[in-house]
Amino acid sequence: MLIDRVLFRYGDGTEIIALESIEQHRDYILLKDHLYCITSNCRCKMIYIPKGKRIAHFKKWVGRKHKHSKECPYYKETEMDGRPKRIVGTKASLNDKH
């Protein structure tokens, strides 16, 4: 699910930031470090990923302490260490290049 809006919190102020207008924002440099999920009662810190190989998007900040609340529509269960698990007992065939 693509997150297209986030909440900019700094000091006592808040502002809704849309994905398509974030780079034109007057406080863009400050803005990048103070983004949060827009869902009420969700305090998940967010990060902006600019367009590169993929489209520009927002995603949750990396780390265990940065999670969406369970009531948030963007909540997703993740592994404890955040790393993919190795499947034991599988075999892979290699070609001549490998």
Tab-separated table of C-alpha atoms in Angstrom:
chain	number	residue	atom	x	y	z
A	1	MET	CA	0.000	0.000	0.000
A	2	LEU	CA	1.548	3.297	-1.108
A	3	ILE	CA	1.734	5.995	1.545
A	4	ASP	CA	1.136	9.278	-0.302
A	5	ARG	CA	0.833	11.698	2.650
A	6	VAL	CA	2.764	12.112	5.897
A	7	LEU	CA	2.700	14.490	8.820
A	8	PHE	CA	5.518	17.008	9.362
A	9	ARG	CA	5.922	17.676	13.094
A	10	TYR	CA	8.357	20.259	14.357
A	11	GLY	CA	8.032	22.165	17.597
A	12	ASP	CA	4.363	22.889	18.198
A	13	GLY	CA	3.405	22.907	14.526
A	14	THR	CA	2.177	20.167	12.221
A	15	GLU	CA	1.599	20.122	8.480
A	16	ILE	CA	0.353	17.478	6.046
A	17	ILE	CA	2.924	16.819	3.316
A	18	ALA	CA	1.940	15.200	0.009
A	19	LEU	CA	4.336	12.957	-1.911
A	20	GLU	CA	4.154	14.996	-5.110
A	21	SER	CA	4.991	18.309	-3.399
A	22	ILE	CA	7.625	17.407	-0.797
A	23	GLU	CA	10.697	18.410	-2.834
A	24	GLN	CA	9.256	21.882	-3.526
A	25	HIS	CA	8.555	22.560	0.164
A	26	ARG	CA	10.306	25.648	1.548
A	27	ASP	CA	11.715	23.696	4.534
A	28	TYR	CA	12.663	20.533	2.597
A	29	ILE	CA	15.990	19.946	4.432
A	30	LEU	CA	14.404	20.279	7.895
A	31	LEU	CA	11.308	18.439	6.772
A	32	LYS	CA	13.091	15.178	5.923
A	33	ASP	CA	14.008	14.439	9.551
A	34	HIS	CA	10.596	15.164	11.081
A	35	LEU	CA	8.110	13.040	9.136
A	36	TYR	CA	5.539	10.812	10.841
A	37	CYS	CA	2.646	8.570	9.814
A	38	ILE	CA	-0.509	10.557	9.092
A	39	THR	CA	-2.836	8.070	10.815
A	40	SER	CA	-4.160	9.427	14.112
A	41	ASN	CA	-2.647	7.750	17.195
A	42	CYS	CA	0.237	6.314	15.139
A	43	ARG	CA	3.631	7.794	16.049
A	44	CYS	CA	5.681	5.869	13.453
A	45	LYS	CA	8.609	7.884	12.115
A	46	MET	CA	8.705	7.999	8.317
A	47	ILE	CA	11.371	8.619	5.696
A	48	TYR	CA	11.136	10.042	2.179
A	49	ILE	CA	12.783	8.024	-0.610
A	50	PRO	CA	13.271	10.190	-3.725
A	51	LYS	CA	12.797	8.899	-7.253
A	52	GLY	CA	15.650	6.657	-8.367
A	53	LYS	CA	15.333	3.154	-9.748
A	54	ARG	CA	11.813	3.109	-8.305
A	55	ILE	CA	9.137	5.749	-7.864
A	56	ALA	CA	9.403	8.279	-5.033
A	57	HIS	CA	7.728	7.037	-1.856
A	58	PHE	CA	7.461	7.229	1.909
A	59	LYS	CA	8.318	4.296	4.147
A	60	LYS	CA	8.739	3.633	7.841
A	61	TRP	CA	12.046	4.517	9.443
A	62	VAL	CA	14.349	1.495	9.827
A	63	GLY	CA	14.562	-0.064	13.278
A	64	ARG	CA	12.530	-1.947	15.847
A	65	LYS	CA	11.441	1.124	17.761
A	66	HIS	CA	9.842	2.696	14.672
A	67	LYS	CA	6.644	0.735	14.103
A	68	HIS	CA	3.115	1.619	13.070
A	69	SER	CA	0.493	1.100	15.765
A	70	LYS	CA	-1.540	-2.098	15.402
A	71	GLU	CA	-4.638	-0.019	14.560
A	72	CYS	CA	-2.841	1.751	11.688
A	73	PRO	CA	-3.788	0.577	8.168
A	74	TYR	CA	-0.068	0.548	7.285
A	75	TYR	CA	0.864	-1.826	10.140
A	76	LYS	CA	2.618	-4.999	9.025
A	77	GLU	CA	4.099	-7.782	11.156
A	78	THR	CA	7.869	-8.065	10.680
A	79	GLU	CA	10.589	-10.461	11.772
A	80	MET	CA	12.395	-9.663	15.033
A	81	ASP	CA	15.753	-8.881	13.445
A	82	GLY	CA	14.381	-7.583	10.144
A	83	ARG	CA	16.526	-9.982	8.110
A	84	PRO	CA	15.325	-12.653	5.737
A	85	LYS	CA	15.485	-16.181	7.084
A	86	ARG	CA	17.669	-18.782	5.437
A	87	ILE	CA	15.757	-21.861	4.369
A	88	VAL	CA	17.652	-24.954	5.494
A	89	GLY	CA	17.809	-27.937	3.182
A	90	THR	CA	17.314	-26.190	-0.141
A	91	LYS	CA	19.712	-26.725	-2.981
A	92	ALA	CA	20.596	-24.290	-5.711
A	93	SER	CA	22.183	-25.241	-8.978
A	94	LEU	CA	24.938	-22.986	-10.215
A	95	ASN	CA	25.756	-22.198	-13.794
A	96	ASP	CA	29.285	-21.812	-15.228
A	97	LYS	CA	29.467	-18.094	-14.345
A	98	HIS	CA	29.020	-18.836	-10.657
